[in-house]
Short mmCIF file of C-alpha atoms and ligand atoms in Angstrom, two decimals:
data_model
loop_
_atom_site.label_atom_id
_atom_site.label_comp_id
_atom_site.label_asym_id
_atom_site.label_seq_id
_atom_site.Cartn_x
_atom_site.Cartn_y
_atom_site.Cartn_z
CA MET A 1 -25.81 -30.25 -4.81
CA SER A 2 -25.06 -26.82 -5.80
CA PRO A 3 -23.46 -26.25 -9.67
CA SER A 4 -20.03 -25.37 -9.84
CA LEU A 5 -19.37 -21.37 -10.42
CA TYR A 6 -18.18 -23.14 -14.35
CA THR A 7 -21.76 -24.59 -14.57
CA LEU A 8 -23.34 -21.97 -13.60
CA ILE A 9 -21.42 -19.71 -15.94
CA GLU A 10 -21.79 -21.82 -18.81
CA ALA A 11 -25.60 -21.65 -18.34
CA SER A 12 -25.57 -18.13 -18.14
CA LEU A 13 -24.49 -17.71 -21.56
CA PRO A 14 -26.05 -16.07 -24.37
CA GLN A 15 -27.92 -19.00 -26.66
CA ASP A 16 -26.14 -18.02 -29.15
CA ARG A 17 -22.58 -18.22 -28.47
CA THR A 18 -21.02 -17.08 -31.70
CA ARG A 19 -21.34 -14.18 -30.26
CA THR A 20 -18.79 -11.68 -29.43
CA ALA A 21 -17.71 -12.63 -25.69
CA ILE A 22 -13.56 -10.32 -25.16
CA GLU A 23 -12.72 -8.00 -28.09
CA ALA A 24 -9.16 -7.20 -27.38
CA PRO A 25 -8.05 -4.44 -29.46
CA ASP A 26 -4.58 -4.10 -30.81
CA ARG A 27 -3.96 -0.92 -31.99
CA SER A 28 -1.37 -2.46 -34.76
CA ARG A 29 -2.74 -5.66 -35.64
CA GLY A 30 -6.31 -4.90 -35.07
CA PRO A 31 -8.92 -6.55 -32.75
CA ARG A 32 -8.55 -10.37 -31.08
CA ILE A 33 -12.22 -11.11 -31.11
CA TRP A 34 -13.58 -14.31 -29.21
CA SER A 35 -16.68 -15.95 -29.37
CA PHE A 36 -18.02 -17.60 -25.60
CA ASN A 37 -17.49 -20.86 -28.13
CA ASP A 38 -14.14 -19.48 -28.53
CA LEU A 39 -14.06 -18.91 -24.98
CA LEU A 40 -15.19 -22.34 -23.70
CA ALA A 41 -13.43 -24.33 -26.17
CA THR A 42 -9.80 -22.58 -25.07
CA ALA A 43 -10.29 -23.39 -21.60
CA ALA A 44 -11.91 -27.02 -22.44
CA ARG A 45 -8.69 -27.02 -23.76
CA TYR A 46 -6.49 -26.00 -21.39
CA ALA A 47 -8.14 -27.69 -18.91
CA ALA A 48 -7.16 -31.03 -20.78
CA LEU A 49 -3.93 -29.85 -20.65
CA PHE A 50 -3.63 -29.65 -16.97
CA ALA A 51 -5.05 -32.98 -16.56
CA ARG A 52 -2.76 -34.49 -19.06
CA LEU A 53 0.57 -33.08 -17.25
CA GLY A 54 -0.99 -34.90 -14.31
CA LEU A 55 -2.90 -32.19 -12.36
CA ALA A 56 -5.47 -33.21 -9.81
CA ARG A 57 -8.10 -31.86 -8.57
CA GLY A 58 -6.93 -29.17 -6.15
CA ASP A 59 -4.21 -28.83 -7.72
CA ARG A 60 -2.87 -25.03 -7.86
CA VAL A 61 -2.02 -23.84 -10.86
CA ALA A 62 -0.59 -20.27 -10.39
CA LEU A 63 0.20 -17.74 -13.31
CA GLN A 64 2.21 -14.46 -13.79
CA VAL A 65 1.44 -13.46 -16.93
CA GLU A 66 -0.05 -9.86 -19.06
CA LYS A 67 -3.54 -9.77 -18.95
CA SER A 68 -4.76 -11.39 -22.38
CA PRO A 69 -7.95 -13.72 -23.11
CA GLU A 70 -5.73 -16.74 -22.72
CA ALA A 71 -5.02 -15.45 -19.17
CA LEU A 72 -9.19 -15.12 -18.70
CA ALA A 73 -9.34 -19.04 -20.12
CA VAL A 74 -7.09 -20.21 -17.83
CA TYR A 75 -9.14 -19.21 -14.85
CA LEU A 76 -12.22 -20.48 -17.05
CA ALA A 77 -9.83 -23.60 -17.00
CA CYS A 78 -9.37 -24.23 -13.74
CA LEU A 79 -13.15 -23.84 -13.06
CA ARG A 80 -13.82 -26.37 -15.22
CA GLY A 81 -11.22 -29.62 -14.03
CA GLY A 82 -11.61 -28.39 -10.80
CA PHE A 83 -8.16 -27.03 -10.58
CA VAL A 84 -7.23 -24.08 -8.34
CA PHE A 85 -6.43 -20.62 -10.04
CA LEU A 86 -3.72 -18.51 -8.29
CA PRO A 87 -3.34 -15.36 -9.80
CA MET A 88 0.07 -13.23 -9.59
CA ASN A 89 0.66 -9.26 -10.03
CA MET A 90 3.18 -9.10 -12.68
CA ALA A 91 4.81 -6.10 -10.39
CA TYR A 92 5.99 -8.95 -7.87
CA ARG A 93 9.75 -8.86 -7.85
CA ALA A 94 11.33 -12.71 -6.88
CA ASP A 95 11.51 -12.68 -3.31
CA GLU A 96 7.53 -11.97 -3.47
CA VAL A 97 6.65 -14.81 -6.25
CA ASP A 98 9.17 -17.19 -4.22
CA TYR A 99 7.28 -16.91 -1.07
CA LEU A 100 3.79 -17.51 -3.37
CA VAL A 101 5.41 -20.59 -5.16
CA GLY A 102 6.81 -22.25 -1.90
CA ASN A 103 3.64 -21.38 0.34
CA ALA A 104 0.70 -22.52 -2.68
CA GLU A 105 2.74 -25.35 -3.78
CA PRO A 106 1.57 -24.88 -7.20
CA SER A 107 1.81 -27.80 -9.83
CA LEU A 108 1.69 -25.53 -13.14
CA VAL A 109 2.98 -22.09 -12.99
CA ILE A 110 2.33 -20.03 -16.22
CA CYS A 111 4.53 -17.28 -16.28
CA ASP A 112 5.45 -14.11 -19.02
CA PRO A 113 8.44 -14.86 -20.94
CA SER A 114 10.24 -11.44 -19.08
CA VAL A 115 9.93 -13.37 -16.12
CA GLU A 116 11.27 -16.62 -17.43
CA THR A 117 14.70 -17.02 -16.10
CA SER A 118 13.73 -15.79 -12.82
CA LEU A 119 10.67 -18.50 -12.76
CA LYS A 120 12.86 -21.31 -13.82
CA GLU A 121 15.12 -20.64 -10.90
CA ILE A 122 12.01 -20.21 -8.47
CA CYS A 123 11.05 -23.70 -9.71
CA THR A 124 13.34 -25.55 -9.99
CA ARG A 125 14.45 -24.56 -6.38
CA ARG A 126 11.37 -25.25 -4.96
CA GLY A 127 10.07 -28.60 -6.67
CA THR A 128 7.43 -27.24 -8.56
CA PRO A 129 6.37 -29.92 -11.23
CA HIS A 130 5.68 -27.45 -14.63
CA LEU A 131 6.74 -24.33 -15.62
CA LEU A 132 5.11 -22.83 -18.66
CA THR A 133 5.21 -19.23 -20.51
CA LEU A 134 2.47 -16.94 -21.94
CA ASP A 135 3.20 -13.73 -23.13
CA TRP A 136 -0.53 -11.13 -23.90
CA GLU A 137 0.31 -11.50 -27.82
CA ALA A 138 -0.68 -15.64 -27.25
CA GLY A 139 3.01 -17.24 -27.81
CA GLY A 140 4.87 -19.22 -25.47
CA SER A 141 4.97 -22.38 -24.61
CA PHE A 142 2.23 -22.80 -23.15
CA VAL A 143 0.03 -21.99 -25.73
CA ASP A 144 2.04 -24.45 -27.63
CA ALA A 145 1.33 -27.53 -25.43
CA ALA A 146 -2.26 -26.41 -25.40
CA ALA A 147 -2.36 -26.49 -29.78
CA GLY A 148 -1.31 -29.86 -29.65
CA VAL A 149 -4.65 -31.01 -27.29
CA ALA A 150 -7.36 -32.75 -28.77
CA GLU A 151 -10.02 -34.35 -26.85
CA TYR A 152 -11.89 -32.65 -23.62
CA ASP A 153 -12.50 -34.25 -20.58
CA GLU A 154 -16.01 -33.46 -18.84
CA PRO A 155 -16.43 -30.43 -16.31
CA ALA A 156 -15.56 -31.90 -12.87
CA ALA A 157 -18.72 -31.82 -10.80
CA CYS A 158 -17.53 -29.61 -8.23
CA SER A 159 -19.20 -28.51 -5.58
CA ALA A 160 -19.73 -25.27 -3.96
CA ASP A 161 -17.85 -26.00 -1.11
CA ASP A 162 -14.39 -26.68 -3.35
CA LEU A 163 -11.73 -24.37 -3.76
CA ALA A 164 -11.45 -22.01 -7.19
CA ALA A 165 -9.15 -19.38 -6.78
CA ILE A 166 -6.55 -18.54 -4.26
CA LEU A 167 -5.74 -15.33 -3.78
CA TYR A 168 -3.14 -13.57 -2.12
CA THR A 169 -3.59 -10.77 0.24
CA SER A 170 -0.57 -8.87 2.24
CA GLY A 171 -1.44 -8.72 5.90
CA THR A 172 -0.33 -6.65 8.52
CA THR A 173 2.48 -9.08 9.67
CA GLY A 174 4.31 -8.59 6.22
CA LYS A 175 3.95 -11.74 4.71
CA PRO A 176 1.01 -12.18 2.16
CA LYS A 177 -2.05 -14.38 3.03
CA GLY A 178 -3.76 -16.52 0.45
CA ALA A 179 -7.49 -16.15 0.78
CA MET A 180 -9.18 -19.38 0.11
CA LEU A 181 -12.11 -18.50 -2.67
CA THR A 182 -14.68 -21.27 -3.26
CA HIS A 183 -17.07 -22.24 -5.86
CA GLY A 184 -20.04 -21.29 -3.83
CA ASN A 185 -18.23 -18.22 -2.44
CA LEU A 186 -17.57 -16.62 -6.19
CA ALA A 187 -20.71 -17.73 -7.40
CA ALA A 188 -23.29 -16.08 -4.26
CA ASN A 189 -21.01 -12.69 -5.07
CA GLY A 190 -20.99 -12.72 -8.88
CA VAL A 191 -24.69 -13.35 -8.83
CA ALA A 192 -25.88 -10.72 -6.26
CA LEU A 193 -23.46 -8.09 -7.95
CA ARG A 194 -25.08 -8.92 -11.80
CA ASP A 195 -28.62 -8.81 -10.80
CA ALA A 196 -27.93 -5.76 -8.58
CA TRP A 197 -26.17 -3.95 -11.26
CA ARG A 198 -28.55 -5.64 -13.86
CA PHE A 199 -26.24 -6.59 -16.15
CA THR A 200 -27.88 -8.32 -18.82
CA GLU A 201 -26.47 -9.73 -22.61
CA ALA A 202 -27.17 -6.15 -24.24
CA ASP A 203 -24.41 -5.12 -22.18
CA VAL A 204 -20.52 -4.05 -22.81
CA LEU A 205 -18.07 -3.79 -20.31
CA LEU A 206 -14.83 -1.78 -21.01
CA HIS A 207 -12.36 -3.97 -18.78
CA ALA A 208 -9.19 -1.79 -18.14
CA LEU A 209 -8.98 -3.45 -14.55
CA PRO A 210 -6.54 -6.01 -14.34
CA ILE A 211 -7.14 -9.78 -13.82
CA PHE A 212 -5.07 -10.85 -10.84
CA HIS A 213 -6.89 -8.89 -7.95
CA ALA A 214 -10.41 -9.66 -7.22
CA HIS A 215 -12.17 -6.59 -8.44
CA GLY A 216 -10.84 -6.62 -12.76
CA LEU A 217 -11.19 -10.73 -12.12
CA PHE A 218 -14.01 -12.06 -9.74
CA VAL A 219 -16.24 -8.11 -9.60
CA ALA A 220 -16.11 -7.40 -13.81
CA CYS A 221 -15.67 -10.89 -15.68
CA HIS A 222 -18.61 -12.73 -13.70
CA CYS A 223 -20.59 -9.82 -14.09
CA ALA A 224 -20.02 -9.69 -17.56
CA LEU A 225 -19.44 -13.84 -17.97
CA LEU A 226 -22.96 -14.61 -15.40
CA SER A 227 -25.01 -12.22 -17.73
CA GLY A 228 -23.47 -13.25 -21.59
CA ALA A 229 -22.19 -9.65 -22.03
CA LYS A 230 -19.60 -8.93 -24.02
CA MET A 231 -16.37 -7.26 -22.65
CA ILE A 232 -13.89 -4.54 -24.44
CA TRP A 233 -10.17 -5.89 -22.77
CA LEU A 234 -7.92 -3.86 -22.48
CA ARG A 235 -4.33 -4.44 -21.12
CA LYS A 236 -4.23 -1.78 -18.83
CA PHE A 237 -5.73 1.13 -18.09
CA ASP A 238 -4.44 3.90 -20.47
CA ARG A 239 -6.67 7.20 -20.59
CA GLU A 240 -6.11 7.60 -24.23
CA ASP A 241 -7.50 4.09 -25.21
CA VAL A 242 -10.38 4.27 -22.45
CA ILE A 243 -11.67 7.35 -23.79
CA ARG A 244 -12.01 6.26 -27.49
CA GLU A 245 -12.75 2.80 -26.16
CA LEU A 246 -16.14 4.19 -24.18
CA PRO A 247 -18.50 5.13 -27.00
CA ARG A 248 -18.53 1.49 -27.85
CA ALA A 249 -19.29 0.65 -23.86
CA THR A 250 -22.22 0.25 -21.88
CA THR A 251 -20.89 0.22 -18.48
CA PHE A 252 -17.47 0.64 -16.76
CA MET A 253 -15.66 -0.73 -14.07
CA GLY A 254 -12.41 1.82 -12.58
CA VAL A 255 -10.43 2.58 -8.90
CA PRO A 256 -10.93 6.04 -8.04
CA THR A 257 -7.59 6.65 -9.81
CA PHE A 258 -9.06 5.81 -12.68
CA TYR A 259 -11.88 8.39 -12.44
CA THR A 260 -9.09 11.15 -11.39
CA ARG A 261 -7.34 10.11 -14.40
CA LEU A 262 -10.32 10.69 -16.82
CA LEU A 263 -10.88 13.68 -15.49
CA SER A 264 -7.49 15.39 -15.43
CA GLY A 265 -8.34 16.56 -19.21
CA ASP A 266 -10.68 18.54 -21.15
CA ASP A 267 -11.25 16.25 -23.57
CA PHE A 268 -13.31 13.88 -21.15
CA CYS A 269 -16.81 15.42 -21.19
CA ARG A 270 -20.75 14.57 -21.54
CA GLU A 271 -20.61 13.45 -24.98
CA PRO A 272 -18.94 10.29 -25.73
CA VAL A 273 -20.28 9.26 -22.68
CA ALA A 274 -23.88 10.07 -22.75
CA HIS A 275 -25.45 6.76 -23.78
CA MET A 276 -23.93 4.98 -20.58
CA ARG A 277 -25.54 2.52 -18.71
CA LEU A 278 -23.56 2.44 -15.39
CA PHE A 279 -19.80 3.69 -14.21
CA THR A 280 -19.00 1.53 -10.78
CA SER A 281 -15.72 2.51 -8.28
CA GLY A 282 -14.28 0.50 -5.82
CA SER A 283 -10.97 -0.44 -3.76
CA ALA A 284 -10.70 2.69 -2.08
CA PRO A 285 -12.18 5.54 -1.46
CA LEU A 286 -13.71 7.48 -3.77
CA LEU A 287 -12.99 11.20 -2.99
CA ALA A 288 -16.85 12.72 -2.64
CA GLU A 289 -15.01 15.66 -4.86
CA THR A 290 -14.30 13.14 -7.24
CA PHE A 291 -17.95 12.10 -7.69
CA GLU A 292 -19.23 15.51 -7.61
CA GLU A 293 -16.80 16.60 -10.43
CA PHE A 294 -17.55 13.70 -12.57
CA ARG A 295 -21.49 14.02 -12.18
CA ALA A 296 -21.43 17.60 -13.13
CA ARG A 297 -18.92 16.57 -16.39
CA THR A 298 -20.95 14.39 -17.44
CA GLY A 299 -24.30 13.77 -15.78
CA HIS A 300 -23.25 10.33 -14.81
CA ALA A 301 -23.35 9.65 -10.17
CA ILE A 302 -20.33 6.60 -9.68
CA LEU A 303 -21.64 4.01 -8.25
CA GLU A 304 -19.06 3.07 -5.41
CA ARG A 305 -18.97 -0.29 -4.29
CA TYR A 306 -16.69 -1.58 -1.32
CA GLY A 307 -15.48 -5.13 -1.14
CA MET A 308 -12.23 -7.38 -0.19
CA THR A 309 -10.29 -10.20 -1.18
CA GLU A 310 -11.30 -12.10 1.39
CA THR A 311 -15.19 -11.90 0.84
CA GLY A 312 -15.72 -10.22 -2.52
CA MET A 313 -18.11 -7.39 -2.58
CA ASN A 314 -19.78 -6.74 0.88
CA ALA A 315 -22.00 -3.20 -0.04
CA SER A 316 -22.94 -0.98 -2.77
CA ASN A 317 -25.17 1.63 -3.99
CA PRO A 318 -28.00 1.43 -5.41
CA TYR A 319 -28.84 0.80 -8.55
CA ASP A 320 -31.93 2.96 -8.53
CA GLY A 321 -31.82 4.95 -5.39
CA GLU A 322 -29.69 7.57 -4.38
CA ARG A 323 -25.98 7.06 -4.52
CA ARG A 324 -24.77 9.21 -1.52
CA PRO A 325 -20.77 10.28 -1.87
CA GLY A 326 -18.73 9.49 0.78
CA THR A 327 -19.96 6.32 1.16
CA VAL A 328 -20.50 2.32 0.02
CA GLY A 329 -24.39 2.14 0.35
CA PHE A 330 -26.01 -0.84 1.43
CA PRO A 331 -25.15 -4.70 2.40
CA LEU A 332 -25.77 -6.62 -1.06
CA PRO A 333 -28.84 -9.46 -1.12
CA GLY A 334 -27.18 -12.41 0.64
CA VAL A 335 -24.08 -10.42 2.83
CA GLU A 336 -24.86 -9.23 6.44
CA LEU A 337 -22.44 -6.64 7.91
CA ARG A 338 -22.14 -5.66 11.51
CA VAL A 339 -20.97 -2.15 13.39
CA MET A 340 -19.14 -3.77 16.96
CA SER A 341 -17.30 -1.96 19.77
CA ASP A 342 -14.24 -3.07 20.65
CA GLU A 343 -15.59 -5.18 23.80
CA GLY A 344 -17.20 -6.91 20.54
CA ALA A 345 -20.70 -5.48 21.44
CA PRO A 346 -23.10 -4.41 18.55
CA LEU A 347 -23.12 -0.77 17.93
CA ALA A 348 -26.16 1.33 16.99
CA ALA A 349 -26.57 3.16 13.96
CA GLY A 350 -24.52 6.69 13.73
CA GLU A 351 -22.16 4.82 16.20
CA VAL A 352 -18.26 4.14 14.62
CA GLY A 353 -16.79 0.28 15.19
CA GLY A 354 -15.46 -2.72 13.84
CA LEU A 355 -16.88 -4.03 10.69
CA GLN A 356 -18.34 -7.54 10.49
CA VAL A 357 -19.54 -9.44 7.81
CA ARG A 358 -21.45 -12.34 7.03
CA GLY A 359 -22.81 -14.29 4.02
CA ALA A 360 -22.34 -16.97 1.55
CA ASN A 361 -19.48 -15.05 -0.33
CA VAL A 362 -17.12 -15.27 2.74
CA PHE A 363 -13.89 -17.38 2.16
CA ARG A 364 -13.20 -20.47 3.73
CA GLY A 365 -9.88 -18.93 5.55
CA TYR A 366 -6.35 -18.78 4.50
CA TRP A 367 -4.24 -21.27 3.08
CA ARG A 368 -2.43 -23.35 5.36
CA MET A 369 -2.94 -20.82 7.78
CA PRO A 370 -5.62 -22.34 10.48
CA GLU A 371 -4.90 -20.45 13.48
CA LYS A 372 -4.43 -16.97 11.81
CA SER A 373 -7.71 -17.64 10.03
CA ALA A 374 -9.22 -18.71 13.10
CA GLU A 375 -8.38 -15.08 14.57
CA GLU A 376 -10.34 -13.41 12.11
CA PHE A 377 -13.58 -14.84 12.74
CA THR A 378 -15.92 -13.84 15.41
CA GLU A 379 -17.08 -17.00 17.62
CA ASP A 380 -20.69 -16.38 15.98
CA GLY A 381 -19.02 -16.88 12.68
CA TRP A 382 -18.77 -13.13 11.79
CA PHE A 383 -15.56 -12.37 9.64
CA ARG A 384 -13.74 -9.06 11.14
CA THR A 385 -12.71 -6.73 7.76
CA GLY A 386 -10.45 -5.08 10.13
CA ASP A 387 -12.20 -2.16 8.41
CA VAL A 388 -13.75 0.72 10.79
CA ALA A 389 -17.35 2.12 10.02
CA MET A 390 -20.48 3.59 10.52
CA ILE A 391 -23.90 2.80 9.28
CA ASP A 392 -26.16 5.79 9.06
CA ALA A 393 -29.46 5.71 10.27
CA ASP A 394 -30.54 5.30 6.46
CA GLY A 395 -28.56 2.34 6.23
CA TYR A 396 -26.07 3.30 4.56
CA VAL A 397 -21.91 2.01 5.28
CA HIS A 398 -19.63 4.25 5.84
CA LEU A 399 -15.93 3.89 5.66
CA VAL A 400 -13.95 5.76 8.07
CA GLY A 401 -10.76 4.17 8.19
CA ARG A 402 -8.58 0.99 8.82
CA ALA A 403 -7.20 -0.67 11.58
CA LYS A 404 -4.44 -2.51 10.04
CA ASP A 405 -3.01 1.27 9.18
CA LEU A 406 -3.28 -0.31 5.08
CA ILE A 407 -2.36 2.04 2.71
CA ILE A 408 -4.36 1.91 -0.55
CA SER A 409 -2.29 3.37 -3.18
CA GLY A 410 -3.68 3.38 -6.77
CA GLY A 411 -5.90 1.21 -5.28
CA PHE A 412 -3.40 -1.47 -4.33
CA ASN A 413 -2.89 -2.16 -0.96
CA VAL A 414 0.34 -1.67 0.72
CA TYR A 415 0.77 -2.97 4.33
CA PRO A 416 3.33 -0.37 6.28
CA LYS A 417 5.06 -3.26 8.24
CA GLU A 418 5.78 -5.34 5.08
CA ILE A 419 8.35 -1.99 3.38
CA GLU A 420 9.29 -0.97 7.38
CA GLU A 421 10.56 -4.51 7.56
CA LEU A 422 13.02 -3.88 4.01
CA ILE A 423 13.75 -0.50 5.52
CA ASP A 424 14.96 -1.70 8.83
CA ASP A 425 16.86 -4.74 7.17
CA MET A 426 19.26 -1.58 5.93
CA PRO A 427 22.71 -1.51 7.77
CA GLU A 428 22.03 2.38 7.86
CA VAL A 429 18.79 2.14 9.25
CA LEU A 430 17.71 2.05 12.90
CA GLU A 431 14.13 2.08 12.99
CA SER A 432 11.45 3.07 10.38
CA ALA A 433 7.82 4.00 9.78
CA VAL A 434 5.64 4.49 6.40
CA VAL A 435 2.33 5.90 6.59
CA GLY A 436 -0.06 6.55 4.09
CA VAL A 437 -0.18 10.33 2.56
CA PRO A 438 -2.25 11.69 0.10
CA HIS A 439 -1.01 11.27 -3.60
CA ALA A 440 -2.75 13.66 -6.45
CA ASP A 441 -2.59 10.37 -8.78
CA PHE A 442 -2.92 7.11 -6.84
CA GLY A 443 -4.73 8.39 -4.19
CA GLU A 444 -3.34 7.91 -1.66
CA ALA A 445 1.10 7.16 -1.17
CA GLY A 446 3.66 5.83 1.71
CA ALA A 447 6.04 8.08 2.82
CA ALA A 448 9.11 6.34 4.86
CA VAL A 449 9.80 8.23 8.28
CA VAL A 450 13.46 6.98 8.77
CA VAL A 451 15.73 7.13 11.66
CA LEU A 452 19.26 6.39 10.75
CA ARG A 453 21.71 4.73 12.93
CA HIS A 454 24.37 7.43 14.84
CA GLY A 455 27.79 8.18 12.33
CA PHE A 456 25.60 6.75 9.44
CA LEU A 457 24.48 8.23 6.25
CA LEU A 458 21.44 7.68 3.62
CA ASP A 459 19.91 9.28 1.67
CA GLU A 460 16.49 9.07 -0.19
CA ALA A 461 17.06 8.28 -3.68
CA THR A 462 19.37 5.40 -2.31
CA LEU A 463 17.12 4.02 -0.10
CA ILE A 464 13.87 4.12 -2.38
CA ALA A 465 16.21 2.86 -5.59
CA ARG A 466 17.27 -0.35 -2.94
CA LEU A 467 13.11 -0.77 -2.15
CA LYS A 468 12.11 -0.58 -5.66
CA ASP A 469 14.88 -3.81 -6.69
CA LYS A 470 12.61 -5.97 -3.87
CA VAL A 471 9.34 -5.01 -3.98
CA ALA A 472 6.61 -3.88 -6.59
CA ASN A 473 6.84 -0.55 -7.51
CA TYR A 474 2.98 0.82 -6.04
CA LYS A 475 4.68 -0.46 -2.66
CA VAL A 476 7.45 1.90 -2.79
CA PRO A 477 7.34 4.96 -0.96
CA LYS A 478 7.45 8.32 -3.06
CA ARG A 479 8.97 10.12 -0.24
CA ALA A 480 11.24 9.21 2.32
CA PHE A 481 11.88 11.37 5.30
CA PHE A 482 15.24 11.33 8.09
CA VAL A 483 14.81 12.18 11.86
CA GLU A 484 15.89 11.97 14.68
CA SER A 485 13.89 9.85 16.29
CA LEU A 486 10.03 8.50 15.94
CA PRO A 487 7.00 9.59 18.04
CA ARG A 488 5.54 6.83 20.60
CA ASN A 489 2.43 6.90 23.07
CA THR A 490 2.80 5.88 26.66
CA MET A 491 2.57 1.83 25.78
CA GLY A 492 5.96 2.45 22.95
CA LYS A 493 3.42 2.79 20.00
CA VAL A 494 4.53 4.54 17.31
CA GLN A 495 2.14 7.74 16.85
CA LYS A 496 1.91 7.06 13.19
CA ASN A 497 -1.63 9.68 13.05
CA LEU A 498 1.35 12.47 14.37
CA LEU A 499 3.67 11.15 11.47
CA ARG A 500 0.77 11.01 9.01
CA GLU A 501 -0.35 14.68 10.01
CA THR A 502 3.48 15.73 9.95
CA TRP A 503 3.58 14.51 6.27
CA ARG A 504 0.75 15.00 4.95
CA GLY A 505 1.36 17.73 2.04
CA ALA A 506 4.86 15.76 0.95
CA CYS A 507 2.81 13.87 -2.01
CA GLU A 508 -0.05 16.34 -3.00
CA GLY A 509 2.02 17.23 -5.94
CA GLY A 510 1.87 13.71 -6.85
P1 LIG B 601 -8.40 -5.68 -0.91
O1 LIG B 601 -8.62 -7.00 -0.33
O2 LIG B 601 -7.09 -5.52 -1.94
O3 LIG B 601 -9.93 -6.08 -2.36
O4 LIG B 601 -8.56 -4.76 -0.33
C1 LIG B 601 -9.58 -4.80 0.45
C2 LIG B 601 -9.45 -3.29 1.31
O5 LIG B 601 -9.55 -2.20 0.58
C3 LIG B 601 -10.95 -2.93 2.16
O6 LIG B 601 -10.69 -4.19 3.50
C4 LIG B 601 -11.53 -1.22 2.53
O7 LIG B 601 -10.12 -1.02 3.79
C5 LIG B 601 -10.37 -0.87 1.01
N1 LIG B 601 -11.53 -0.83 0.31
C6 LIG B 601 -12.55 -1.43 -0.99
N2 LIG B 601 -13.75 -1.38 -1.55
C7 LIG B 601 -13.62 0.50 -0.40
C8 LIG B 601 -13.85 1.71 -0.91
N3 LIG B 601 -14.88 1.68 -1.58
N4 LIG B 601 -14.14 2.47 0.16
C9 LIG B 601 -12.75 3.00 0.69
N5 LIG B 601 -12.22 1.72 0.88
C10 LIG B 601 -12.17 0.31 0.07
#
């Protein structure tokens, strides 16, 4: 039986577990330092608390909290005890959280005190047995409850097929789907990345990504935990904090927006990063222009990789060989990629088609959506990524578009359909289309193109303000335009390509 991810992590830590696992700088109180011993002991205590609360293996633990070392320990506690970790973005509004809680039926929700009132209402209505709080400074009823737990249980004997986490990802239908990731999925991908990117216990990873998403939680934390590297743990990306901490780090992982922000001032230059070993980028396309400017300014070639919630990482530019801007490199060891025509035939090098993936990294399906899950797999067991790609004669994978019209704003996915439905629900609106347009800071942002009902009035600011009440800020279009009608093709489909062309310059200034 292959070991659980927890066993694998434990076995990968340095011999000397008094070494620092996490250092969380705090300008007012001085850094919080956790050794590997602290991290493991805290995870054991939390896992024991979950069991005392009556949680059984396979039960979900949902979190809507700020990033903290405690939140990472909750993840490890789930891995240790065989519970299923379910992180939620702090930016989610009550309606979004309500849907996730209703769909995933967690046995325990841990939330930031700022959202406790609304979660209390949701949990009562949905019959969630336990709700506890955790703030980013280690305060809250969850920490208090865990402090009283003295005896730990043995780690659960999880197998590779057991569920480790459910991460929700928005779908084209507008409703988020829970991607079920197993211990085996996460372990396979973590080891592949650690080895491909040469992580060792001598590394210090500057961690500025959120941990409710696969990038910050799995890609970053697994590289560190599976090699025994230290993490400098920033609550969020803050340009000044990152520049201050980089001299003490050896590696950094970012979404493209991090890199454009770092480059936005002259104080970011070669000297503080000369010693760095590796910068990686992913979750959205890194412009060749950003890659070149970063190289010119720092001497480093950013290593771009490609993955998705459902599959973990699929492809990566090489550690040693040539890192080609505008490409996501080669399939990772253990991962197969193929480009297929619409008719389902394999395409040759240089031809553009739908990208499919197969490997131990590929998820088990969407939570409680067997039909939707089956639809996304081919008969011969490949997962349809929804990305449109080309593999060139040298084997480099180029992503050329997204079949599903996804917008990626600052590294976060926005599915236009979800926003269009909210706009269409407004009484003044007849119909709408949301498209991605270039944005100086976020790479891409949503622009809403709206047709009003005859005789009704609505202005841009009101429309945007109403959306801000309903969904996370990053999903809200940055601009809204009012038109007489939407362009459609002969099949009646809205021609989003024309809208993207028309409003291309709408958000260029940021
Ligand atoms: P998520 O599930 O949030 O990780 O989003 C996955 C999607 O992000 C993929 O299907 C791609 O469309 C996109 N993506 C991830 N990495 C890259 C990249 N390096 N370049 C372009 N798109 C990317």
